[in-house]
């Protein structure tokens, strides 16, 4: 059916709709991109140390090398342990050099015995099992599964993810309310035209279709602008060199993330059209 | 075409303003609906256009029981009824041509046929040369002619007019009435709500008068049974 230009043109409202759509899409993409990058960080932090545990024992001065060898043998028999390896004193000193320096004083510091365990992350290994097996040979050995080190950054990353998704939900709700309000305003402005069409035999669906076209155009243009703005910001942010802060890994987005983010402007346009249509439809239904 | 049987109507929980209306309007008939202001003429017309449903009684329009009518079917029936308002209700941002073309576009008519029909009807009402101007550029009488052209372009079986001469002078009023009579001769049932006694006397047709919520009969001539 031919579209009838029933609406009085309102350039200010159209411009506002384009602006709001652009801002909402830009914010949504940036928030989702941030949440995705934090998610990767969270997963990396958790996985990076998930298969590496450490057994720490008192200083080598008071420990017999035979006991260490025995402990290594016992550890290798525990189900889920792929390998157990003694970290040599030279290796330990190299790891501590950046913090303690290489002077004589540092060389004299007593260092603990560390055993690096390569474990299978899928096997459910409990610390009590280690305590049981090692108690005879190394009663003072402590097991460090690194959870205490990763817990805080992982929690920060996870909080960031949740915050990002909450913000995204808030943006979507705000956008939907704004679109519905704009659609209602548009309908109020054109009420007499709608009533006339209704009187002449226009169906509710037809009236709703007339009022979805302009929101569709505004949302499509706004979404494209918003996507361009957010893409520019993401590209610039991606070029920031984080190597000066070695504890903070480089943030990144996968191809899957990019595909998902590209769906945001499309989804926003479709959602805006749908909301405008549903609003117009529900108001048309109130006519006799 | 239209059958009222003991129809009553009230707004919300207010008093009943139309009582026991019983009348049959035959196809191709011509009626004046008269009565003082506030008698319920517009309400009765709106019931004939599916804008209001009776609060009691039985109303059938074009063979459809209004009380049982599905909402989806109403637009299709409305397209078979032409309606003319006292205040014209033209869309000022559209040209005269596009205003008249509205019912045909709503009915999904092809542009080629639509263009021919609209041009024809505008020639008939004497506005062939004004089809591409805005209604704002026309006089009140000419705007009413555009409204009539819009009401009849879809060749409706029934034409309802609510005080169609209320906003035009007597000369234009008579011209408008002649257009309605011409339509009537072509087979359209015409119902005109008016309280313009001079005009009604000049065009002798069956008259339905609303008095105190009751439909009072003025001599039956043809096409109507009370």
Short mmCIF file of C-alpha atoms in Angstrom, two decimals, chain B residues 45 82-88 144 147-152 159-164 176 180:
data_model
loop_
_atom_site.label_atom_id
_atom_site.label_comp_id
_atom_site.label_asym_id
_atom_site.label_seq_id
_atom_site.Cartn_x
_atom_site.Cartn_y
_atom_site.Cartn_z
CA UNK B 45 -24.13 9.65 12.39
CA UNK B 82 -18.15 8.48 2.46
CA UNK B 83 -18.15 11.11 5.17
CA UNK B 84 -18.25 14.90 4.98
CA UNK B 85 -17.58 17.11 7.98
CA UNK B 86 -18.65 20.65 8.71
CA UNK B 87 -15.00 21.64 9.29
CA UNK B 88 -13.84 19.83 6.10
CA UNK B 144 -16.07 21.77 1.24
CA UNK B 147 -14.11 17.27 1.17
CA UNK B 148 -17.12 16.04 -0.82
CA UNK B 149 -14.85 14.89 -3.65
CA UNK B 150 -12.79 12.96 -1.09
CA UNK B 151 -15.94 11.41 0.37
CA UNK B 152 -17.26 10.17 -2.96
CA UNK B 159 -22.64 9.10 2.16
CA UNK B 160 -22.89 10.71 5.60
CA UNK B 161 -22.62 14.46 5.90
CA UNK B 162 -22.54 16.28 9.22
CA UNK B 163 -23.69 19.89 8.76
CA UNK B 164 -22.00 20.09 5.35
CA UNK B 176 -23.13 21.45 -2.30
CA UNK B 180 -25.40 15.42 -3.06
#
